[in-house]
Amino acid sequence: AAGVIQSPRHLIKEKRETATLKCYPIPRHDTVYWYQQGPGQDPQFLISFYEKMQSDKGSIPDRFSAQQFSDYHSELNMSSLELGDSALYFCASSRRQGGGTDTQYFGPGTRLTVL
Amino acid sequence: DQQVKQNSPSLSVQEGRISILNCDYTNSMFDYFLWYKKYPAEGPTFLISISSIKDKNEDGRFTVFLNKSAKHLSLHIVPSQPGDSAVYFCAASGSNSGYALNFGKGTSLLVTP
């Protein structure tokens, strides 16, 4: 079965640079979530999109922005990178339409290292 | 504040025995609970879930129990296999708070032969 695709898998940037992470949800999934996992930490929710509209916002810094496109893929844009932004960034997708429960399936993650 | 808590950072179990992983939550608005299995440098893999209208859900070797009054859930794996060795995250979400997952800090399970 198709899974969530994230690219790139690894990214190395310098401080104050920008980075763009991409997420391709499972086909027919309409919702995308972004999470950040620091070393030894649990994943922290950043932001989500349902049907291309922002659905919910978590602990996402103002330096970050995201959007979901017409083909349902999503991009997380990160500017003025700081050392503390070094983390694993996960994208998850779900099919929320139709109600009921919302099971999120995660991609393999992008490991961002800021030097 | 940590709304989902996994108080055991690690657990070691012999192959063939039962593994019991525990999770507590504080937010009574959570109505959907999930368990994920995670290997280093990989994304969390969905294992099993339970809605707040149920108290038990079973899928093969995995069973999740929910005690709403105690705000407690547990994952039972029986029989445990060496391939089950991984970090297990408990997560909870609420339909009235955007479905964002709130994770526990994880329990590292080691199943020894």
XYZ file of N, CA and C in Angstrom:
684
model
N 0.852 -1.198 0.000
C 0.000 0.000 0.000
C 0.888 1.249 0.000
N 0.407 2.289 -0.674
C 1.174 3.528 -0.735
C 1.249 4.153 0.640
N 2.414 4.743 0.941
C 2.585 5.406 2.222
C 2.820 6.881 2.030
N 3.001 7.583 3.111
C 3.321 9.003 3.071
C 4.768 9.159 2.610
N 4.981 10.069 1.684
C 6.321 10.312 1.162
C 6.798 11.680 1.621
N 8.021 11.706 2.112
C 8.602 12.975 2.530
C 9.932 13.169 1.803
N 10.182 14.402 1.428
C 11.473 14.708 0.824
C 11.934 16.088 1.255
N 13.251 16.299 1.364
C 14.262 15.248 1.314
C 14.265 14.435 2.606
N 14.995 13.371 2.641
C 15.093 12.579 3.868
C 16.093 13.202 4.836
N 17.103 13.835 4.282
C 18.112 14.495 5.110
C 18.403 15.861 4.505
N 18.646 16.821 5.398
C 18.910 18.188 4.948
C 19.860 18.837 5.929
N 20.909 19.437 5.392
C 21.862 20.157 6.225
C 21.859 21.606 5.774
N 21.670 22.509 6.722
C 21.616 23.949 6.424
C 22.490 24.696 7.425
N 22.844 25.916 7.030
C 23.560 26.805 7.935
C 22.539 27.679 8.664
N 22.980 28.232 9.790
C 22.112 29.184 10.524
C 21.684 30.318 9.599
N 20.487 30.759 9.780
C 19.878 31.880 9.046
C 19.483 31.519 7.611
N 19.737 30.292 7.201
C 19.280 29.872 5.868
C 17.806 29.473 5.916
N 17.280 29.149 4.738
C 15.894 28.694 4.659
C 15.867 27.237 4.217
N 14.770 26.562 4.538
C 14.601 25.161 4.145
C 13.139 24.918 3.783
N 12.932 24.032 2.826
C 11.576 23.639 2.439
C 11.463 22.129 2.491
N 10.523 21.650 3.272
C 10.270 20.221 3.392
C 8.959 19.904 2.679
N 8.940 18.758 1.999
C 7.761 18.395 1.231
C 7.144 17.106 1.738
N 5.835 17.031 1.595
C 5.081 15.871 2.067
C 4.016 15.507 1.039
N 3.997 14.240 0.672
C 2.984 13.732 -0.255
C 2.139 12.711 0.496
N 0.872 13.040 0.755
C 0.038 12.157 1.583
C -0.353 10.882 0.845
N -0.884 9.958 1.608
C -1.435 8.736 1.020
C -2.581 9.129 0.079
N -2.675 8.500 -1.099
C -3.762 8.836 -2.031
C -5.129 8.785 -1.372
N -5.946 9.777 -1.679
C -7.319 9.967 -1.172
C -7.352 10.461 0.280
N -6.204 10.704 0.877
C -6.204 11.360 2.187
C -6.343 12.857 1.983
N -7.133 13.484 2.855
C -7.447 14.895 2.658
C -6.827 15.792 3.733
N -6.125 15.209 4.679
C -5.601 15.984 5.809
C -4.120 15.688 5.993
N -3.368 16.741 6.225
C -1.923 16.606 6.442
C -1.549 17.278 7.761
N -0.703 16.628 8.513
C -0.210 17.154 9.782
C 1.317 17.218 9.727
N 1.879 18.221 10.388
C 3.334 18.317 10.531
C 3.690 18.249 12.016
N 4.724 17.443 12.321
C 5.209 17.297 13.689
C 6.720 17.478 13.687
N 7.231 17.941 14.818
C 8.676 18.099 15.030
C 9.089 17.234 16.214
N 10.132 16.442 16.012
C 10.634 15.619 17.113
C 12.094 15.940 17.365
N 12.365 16.562 18.514
C 13.727 16.836 18.909
C 14.370 15.590 19.493
N 15.699 15.603 19.682
C 16.409 14.436 20.218
C 15.853 14.018 21.573
N 15.479 12.751 21.677
C 14.971 12.231 22.937
C 13.606 12.753 23.346
N 12.924 13.402 22.432
C 11.612 13.989 22.746
C 10.494 13.247 22.021
N 9.264 13.532 22.443
C 8.117 13.013 21.711
C 7.780 13.993 20.591
N 7.112 13.532 19.551
C 6.742 14.438 18.455
C 5.798 15.538 18.938
N 6.068 16.758 18.489
C 5.248 17.908 18.846
C 4.510 18.413 17.614
N 3.223 18.628 17.748
C 2.384 19.070 16.639
C 2.717 20.499 16.241
N 2.870 20.719 14.936
C 3.151 22.058 14.430
C 1.916 22.684 13.788
N 1.362 22.017 12.773
C 0.276 22.606 12.005
C -0.402 21.515 11.186
N -1.671 21.763 10.831
C -2.389 20.786 10.011
C -3.249 21.493 8.977
N -3.560 20.742 7.921
C -4.386 21.256 6.831
C -5.441 20.215 6.468
N -6.663 20.683 6.283
C -7.757 19.830 5.840
C -8.323 20.440 4.580
N -8.371 19.665 3.519
C -8.889 20.159 2.245
C -8.262 21.503 1.863
N -6.968 21.577 2.000
C -6.149 22.714 1.556
C -6.319 23.969 2.401
N -7.062 23.856 3.495
C -7.201 24.995 4.402
C -6.528 24.656 5.728
N -5.905 25.662 6.343
C -5.296 25.414 7.651
C -6.379 24.982 8.629
N -6.116 23.878 9.314
C -7.108 23.300 10.199
C -6.831 23.613 11.657
N -5.564 23.477 12.049
C -5.206 23.676 13.439
C -3.742 24.094 13.510
N -3.401 24.800 14.537
C -2.038 25.305 14.685
C -1.530 24.950 16.061
N -0.307 24.407 16.090
C 0.294 24.047 17.365
C 1.448 24.967 17.671
N 2.563 24.378 18.076
C 3.719 25.167 18.493
C 4.638 25.491 17.323
N 4.075 26.045 16.284
C 4.880 26.374 15.102
C 5.434 27.787 15.248
N 6.760 27.957 15.115
C 7.343 29.299 15.218
C 6.848 30.195 14.078
N 6.869 31.490 14.328
C 6.452 32.442 13.294
C 7.369 32.388 12.074
N 8.595 31.899 12.267
C 9.547 31.788 11.148
C 9.170 30.669 10.180
N 8.242 29.830 10.594
C 7.816 28.710 9.761
C 6.455 29.029 9.152
N 6.251 28.531 7.948
C 4.930 28.610 7.328
C 4.698 27.327 6.550
N 3.464 27.062 6.245
C 3.152 25.837 5.518
C 1.895 26.045 4.697
N 1.729 25.193 3.721
C 0.514 25.222 2.932
C 0.260 23.841 2.334
N -0.990 23.643 1.934
C -1.370 22.422 1.247
C -1.869 22.815 -0.141
N -1.386 22.113 -1.137
C -1.666 22.482 -2.521
C -2.866 21.705 -3.077
N -3.234 22.060 -4.318
C -4.429 21.466 -4.921
C -4.322 19.953 -5.073
N -3.099 19.429 -5.176
C -2.930 17.979 -5.282
C -2.760 17.331 -3.899
N -3.015 18.120 -2.863
C -2.982 17.688 -1.456
C -1.579 17.532 -0.876
N -0.535 17.720 -1.679
C 0.780 17.674 -1.056
C 0.978 18.946 -0.242
N 1.889 18.886 0.701
C 2.104 20.019 1.601
C 3.586 20.352 1.663
N 3.871 21.608 1.919
C 5.251 22.049 2.089
C 5.366 22.860 3.373
N 6.442 22.594 4.098
C 6.764 23.335 5.322
C 7.979 24.200 5.010
N 7.792 25.504 5.077
C 8.862 26.444 4.786
C 9.416 26.996 6.093
N 10.729 26.921 6.218
C 11.388 27.321 7.450
C 12.435 28.371 7.110
N 12.336 29.540 7.728
C 13.279 30.613 7.431
C 14.076 30.974 8.680
N 15.164 31.725 8.441
C 16.039 32.166 9.549
C 16.331 31.007 10.500
N 16.818 29.927 9.922
C 17.026 28.714 10.704
C 17.949 28.947 11.891
N 17.603 28.289 12.999
C 18.384 28.356 14.226
C 18.886 26.952 14.565
N 19.928 26.903 15.400
C 20.477 25.607 15.794
C 19.396 24.717 16.409
N 18.497 25.332 17.165
C 17.440 24.585 17.843
C 16.389 23.997 16.909
N 16.451 24.354 15.637
C 15.501 23.779 14.674
C 15.946 22.397 14.208
N 17.157 21.997 14.580
C 17.640 20.667 14.220
C 16.749 19.616 14.876
N 16.131 18.802 14.055
C 15.161 17.828 14.558
C 14.716 16.938 13.417
N 13.910 15.948 13.778
C 13.204 15.145 12.782
C 11.848 15.789 12.546
N 11.486 15.980 11.301
C 10.193 16.563 10.964
C 9.363 15.490 10.266
N 8.232 15.199 10.897
C 7.344 14.176 10.357
C 6.098 14.812 9.764
N 5.675 14.227 8.678
C 4.394 14.543 8.098
C 3.500 13.321 8.296
N 2.244 13.566 8.577
C 1.277 12.474 8.690
C 0.056 12.839 7.859
N -0.626 11.841 7.355
C -1.855 12.123 6.614
C -2.986 11.246 7.118
N -4.197 11.717 6.886
C -5.385 10.960 7.283
C -6.523 11.300 6.330
N -7.562 10.472 6.405
C -8.753 10.774 5.633
C -9.835 11.164 6.627
N -10.090 12.455 6.736
C -11.018 12.950 7.739
C -12.440 13.039 7.197
N -12.578 13.206 5.912
C -13.905 13.383 5.321
C -14.764 12.165 5.602
N -15.994 12.417 6.009
C -16.890 11.313 6.336
C -17.035 11.133 7.827
N -16.264 11.910 8.573
C -16.409 11.878 10.025
C -15.794 10.657 10.668
N -16.133 10.425 11.888
C -15.557 9.292 12.605
C -14.169 9.607 13.105
N -13.419 8.596 13.330
C -12.104 8.770 13.912
C -11.094 9.161 12.839
N -9.962 9.639 13.295
C -8.960 10.198 12.405
C -7.626 9.537 12.692
N -7.336 8.465 11.970
C -6.074 7.761 12.179
C -5.018 8.363 11.278
N -3.929 8.806 11.898
C -2.858 9.448 11.151
C -1.761 8.442 10.840
N -1.300 8.472 9.598
C -0.222 7.618 9.133
C 0.978 8.499 8.830
N 2.112 8.097 9.360
C 3.290 8.950 9.306
C 4.233 8.576 8.168
N 4.906 9.615 7.666
C 5.977 9.399 6.721
C 7.271 9.058 7.444
N 8.341 8.817 6.686
C 9.619 8.419 7.296
C 10.363 9.560 7.959
N 9.939 10.796 7.682
C 10.567 11.933 8.326
C 11.688 12.561 7.505
N 11.942 13.826 7.789
C 13.104 14.549 7.252
C 13.969 14.946 8.431
N 15.219 14.532 8.373
C 16.156 14.936 9.437
C 16.832 16.223 9.007
N 16.537 17.296 9.733
C 17.136 18.594 9.461
C 18.251 18.857 10.459
N 19.415 19.174 9.937
C 20.553 19.554 10.772
C 20.936 20.976 10.429
N 20.950 21.836 11.439
C 21.340 23.232 11.250
C 22.709 23.438 11.888
N 23.659 23.882 11.076
C 25.042 24.048 11.574
C 25.355 25.512 11.866
N 2.406 21.620 28.884
C 2.253 20.562 29.865
C 1.976 19.244 29.148
N 2.479 18.176 29.730
C 2.368 16.858 29.104
C 0.985 16.295 29.423
N 0.133 16.221 28.417
C -1.226 15.727 28.639
C -1.322 14.216 28.501
N -0.305 13.612 27.921
C -0.256 12.160 27.787
C 1.053 11.700 28.425
N 0.953 10.755 29.327
C 2.137 10.360 30.089
C 2.375 8.865 29.999
N 3.598 8.525 29.699
C 4.036 7.137 29.753
C 5.130 7.106 30.807
N 4.816 6.584 31.953
C 5.709 6.707 33.097
C 6.845 5.693 33.111
N 6.776 4.693 32.250
C 7.872 3.725 32.192
C 8.702 3.988 30.953
N 9.922 4.503 31.109
C 10.755 4.783 29.930
C 11.187 3.512 29.219
N 11.262 2.406 29.962
C 11.729 1.176 29.328
C 11.072 -0.034 29.977
N 11.049 -1.114 29.206
C 10.448 -2.365 29.671
C 11.181 -3.512 28.995
N 11.523 -4.527 29.771
C 12.188 -5.705 29.211
C 11.329 -6.926 29.493
N 11.075 -7.714 28.455
C 10.177 -8.871 28.567
C 10.809 -10.039 27.836
N 10.572 -11.227 28.349
C 11.085 -12.416 27.660
C 10.171 -12.795 26.500
N 10.775 -13.305 25.469
C 10.026 -13.780 24.307
C 8.951 -14.770 24.746
N 7.754 -14.613 24.176
C 6.658 -15.503 24.492
C 5.785 -15.036 25.642
N 6.309 -14.098 26.449
C 5.521 -13.597 27.573
C 4.700 -12.387 27.127
N 3.891 -11.860 28.028
C 3.061 -10.703 27.723
C 3.814 -9.414 28.018
N 3.692 -8.460 27.115
C 4.211 -7.105 27.344
C 3.021 -6.207 27.631
N 3.106 -5.413 28.673
C 2.039 -4.469 29.016
C 2.632 -3.073 29.102
N 2.179 -2.210 28.213
C 2.654 -0.832 28.194
C 1.497 0.070 28.647
N 1.817 0.972 29.545
C 0.782 1.805 30.152
C 0.862 3.258 29.727
N -0.277 3.918 29.792
C -0.377 5.311 29.362
C -1.479 5.987 30.166
N -1.228 7.184 30.629
C -2.233 7.966 31.333
C -2.425 9.304 30.624
N -3.613 9.846 30.709
C -3.866 11.144 30.090
C -4.640 12.026 31.059
N -4.557 13.326 30.833
C -5.193 14.266 31.752
C -6.377 15.000 31.132
N -6.429 15.083 29.811
C -7.462 15.871 29.147
C -8.701 15.005 28.895
N -9.784 15.322 29.585
C -11.000 14.521 29.455
C -11.694 14.721 28.100
N -11.215 15.671 27.304
C -11.801 15.903 25.985
C -11.211 14.979 24.916
N -10.159 14.256 25.262
C -9.614 13.298 24.302
C -10.652 12.207 24.054
N -10.850 11.860 22.774
C -11.832 10.823 22.483
C -11.310 9.745 21.539
N -10.038 9.821 21.217
C -9.462 8.820 20.321
C -8.028 8.596 20.753
N -7.655 7.327 20.890
C -6.351 6.981 21.432
C -5.663 5.987 20.503
N -4.377 6.186 20.309
C -3.636 5.369 19.357
C -2.306 4.935 19.966
N -1.815 3.821 19.484
C -0.472 3.364 19.801
C 0.338 3.286 18.511
N 1.559 3.816 18.594
C 2.469 3.773 17.471
C 3.750 3.072 17.912
N 4.353 2.395 16.970
C 5.648 1.736 17.180
C 6.675 2.502 16.368
N 7.835 2.745 16.963
C 8.820 3.551 16.252
C 10.221 2.971 16.404
N 10.907 2.864 15.260
C 12.327 2.525 15.239
C 13.118 3.809 15.065
N 14.383 3.826 15.489
C 15.207 5.033 15.331
C 15.265 5.500 13.882
N 15.182 6.779 13.680
C 15.294 7.412 12.365
C 14.200 6.983 11.388
N 13.097 6.442 11.901
C 11.953 6.123 11.058
C 10.714 6.819 11.599
N 9.691 6.900 10.773
C 8.444 7.474 11.227
C 7.666 6.512 12.108
N 6.806 7.038 12.979
C 5.955 6.161 13.790
C 5.045 5.315 12.907
N 4.908 4.060 13.258
C 4.033 3.140 12.524
C 2.787 2.880 13.354
N 1.626 3.115 12.764
C 0.368 2.912 13.472
C 0.182 1.439 13.814
N -0.202 1.186 15.073
C -0.415 -0.185 15.524
C -1.887 -0.491 15.731
N -2.498 0.262 16.618
C -3.870 -0.024 17.011
C -4.452 1.223 17.659
N -5.754 1.354 17.593
C -6.408 2.524 18.186
C -7.676 2.097 18.911
N -8.220 3.039 19.676
C -9.485 2.796 20.365
C -10.229 4.112 20.513
N -11.507 4.060 20.258
C -12.367 5.224 20.444
C -12.852 5.247 21.889
N -13.196 6.421 22.370
C -13.617 6.549 23.775
C -14.940 5.861 24.076
N -15.657 5.434 23.033
C -16.936 4.749 23.281
C -16.715 3.253 23.542
N -15.463 2.800 23.407
C -15.146 1.391 23.640
C -14.205 1.262 24.825
N -14.093 0.048 25.358
C -13.118 -0.165 26.416
C -12.068 -1.202 26.033
N -12.219 -1.787 24.857
C -11.246 -2.791 24.424
C -11.267 -2.876 22.907
N -10.077 -3.024 22.341
C -9.968 -3.285 20.905
C -8.814 -4.250 20.691
N -9.057 -5.247 19.867
C -8.069 -6.306 19.687
C -7.726 -6.454 18.214
N -6.438 -6.656 17.937
C -5.995 -6.879 16.564
C -4.806 -7.836 16.615
N -5.094 -9.094 16.399
C -4.026 -10.088 16.433
C -3.405 -10.186 17.814
N -2.088 -10.001 17.881
C -1.387 -10.094 19.169
C -1.527 -8.841 20.021
N -2.127 -7.801 19.468
C -2.213 -6.502 20.153
C -3.632 -6.234 20.644
N -3.718 -5.841 21.914
C -5.002 -5.463 22.504
C -4.806 -4.161 23.261
N -5.709 -3.223 23.039
C -5.662 -1.973 23.796
C -6.894 -1.923 24.700
N -6.654 -1.555 25.952
C -7.717 -1.406 26.945
C -7.807 0.059 27.338
N -9.045 0.551 27.461
C -9.253 1.935 27.857
C -10.112 1.985 29.100
N -9.635 2.681 30.121
C -10.390 2.914 31.348
C -10.606 4.420 31.458
N -11.768 4.872 30.983
C -12.021 6.311 30.917
C -12.088 6.957 32.288
N -12.657 6.257 33.240
C -12.797 6.867 34.565
C -11.428 7.115 35.195
N -10.487 6.236 34.888
C -9.131 6.398 35.420
C -8.234 7.171 34.478
N -8.740 7.505 33.297
C -7.954 8.166 32.249
C -6.664 7.369 32.006
N -6.856 6.105 31.743
C -5.721 5.196 31.612
C -5.969 4.243 30.455
N -4.928 3.996 29.669
C -5.019 2.941 28.670
C -3.749 2.115 28.682
N -3.885 0.908 28.174
C -2.737 0.017 28.150
C -2.733 -0.774 26.849
N -1.548 -1.133 26.443
C -1.342 -1.967 25.254
C -0.773 -3.295 25.714
N -1.449 -4.367 25.338
C -0.971 -5.703 25.659
C -0.483 -6.369 24.380
N 0.697 -6.931 24.454
C 1.246 -7.672 23.318
C 1.494 -9.098 23.801
N 0.771 -10.047 23.149
C 0.964 -11.420 23.588
C 0.793 -12.380 22.417
N 1.719 -13.297 22.172
C 3.006 -13.371 22.867
C 3.988 -12.358 22.302
N 4.892 -11.891 23.125
C 5.900 -10.936 22.677
C 6.950 -11.651 21.833
N 7.431 -10.920 20.816
C 8.447 -11.467 19.920
C 9.630 -10.502 19.858
N 10.832 -10.999 19.589
C 12.003 -10.098 19.513
C 11.794 -8.946 18.526
N 11.053 -9.174 17.446
C 10.773 -8.119 16.475
C 9.889 -7.007 17.014
N 9.315 -7.232 18.185
C 8.500 -6.177 18.813
C 9.358 -5.133 19.510
N 10.639 -5.401 19.627
C 11.536 -4.463 20.304
C 11.586 -3.143 19.542
N 11.159 -2.070 20.190
C 11.050 -0.747 19.571
C 10.589 0.223 20.651
N 10.435 1.485 20.275
C 9.824 2.465 21.177
C 8.339 2.570 20.835
N 7.506 2.495 21.853
C 6.058 2.558 21.673
C 5.545 3.886 22.220
N 4.846 4.607 21.360
C 4.265 5.883 21.751
C 2.760 5.743 21.882
N 2.252 6.259 22.956
C 0.820 6.413 23.161
C 0.457 7.817 22.677
N -0.675 7.961 21.999
C -1.090 9.267 21.507
C -2.590 9.417 21.693
N -3.026 10.648 21.856
C -4.445 10.921 22.054
C -4.842 12.164 21.276
N -6.087 12.179 20.829
C -6.591 13.352 20.109
C -8.044 13.593 20.475
N -8.499 14.808 20.173
C -9.875 15.167 20.426
C -10.504 15.733 19.173
N -11.719 15.303 18.892
C -12.385 15.790 17.682
C -12.708 17.275 17.777
N -12.740 17.810 18.995
C -13.045 19.234 19.145
C -11.787 20.079 19.294
N -10.619 19.477 19.042
C -9.370 20.241 19.107
C -8.485 19.930 17.906
N -9.125 19.744 16.772
C -8.374 19.651 15.525
C -7.714 18.332 15.225
N -7.933 17.324 16.058
C -7.380 15.984 15.837
C -5.864 15.907 15.942
N -5.196 16.985 16.332
C -3.746 16.915 16.496
C -3.408 15.894 17.572
N -2.385 15.108 17.328
C -2.007 14.077 18.274
C -1.144 14.652 19.392
N -1.471 14.245 20.603
C -0.647 14.536 21.767
C 0.040 13.229 22.151
N 1.356 13.254 22.133
C 2.123 12.034 22.363
C 2.638 11.950 23.789
N 2.785 10.715 24.267
C 3.571 10.472 25.461
C 5.044 10.455 25.079
N 5.904 10.276 26.063
C 7.347 10.323 25.807
C 7.886 8.987 25.316
N 7.033 7.970 25.282
C 7.449 6.695 24.728
C 7.976 5.731 25.774
N 7.803 4.455 25.472
C 8.370 3.378 26.291
C 9.189 2.489 25.367
N 10.449 2.282 25.727
C 11.327 1.437 24.927
C 11.162 -0.010 25.381
N 10.642 -0.834 24.494
C 10.402 -2.247 24.801
C 11.527 -3.096 24.236
N 12.070 -3.954 25.079
C 13.084 -4.907 24.643
C 12.559 -6.302 24.917
N 12.429 -7.092 23.868
C 11.994 -8.474 24.015
C 13.204 -9.367 23.810
N 13.553 -10.083 24.855
C 14.768 -10.916 24.814
C 14.416 -12.365 24.515
N 15.272 -13.026 23.727
C 15.015 -14.437 23.368
C 15.063 -15.348 24.601
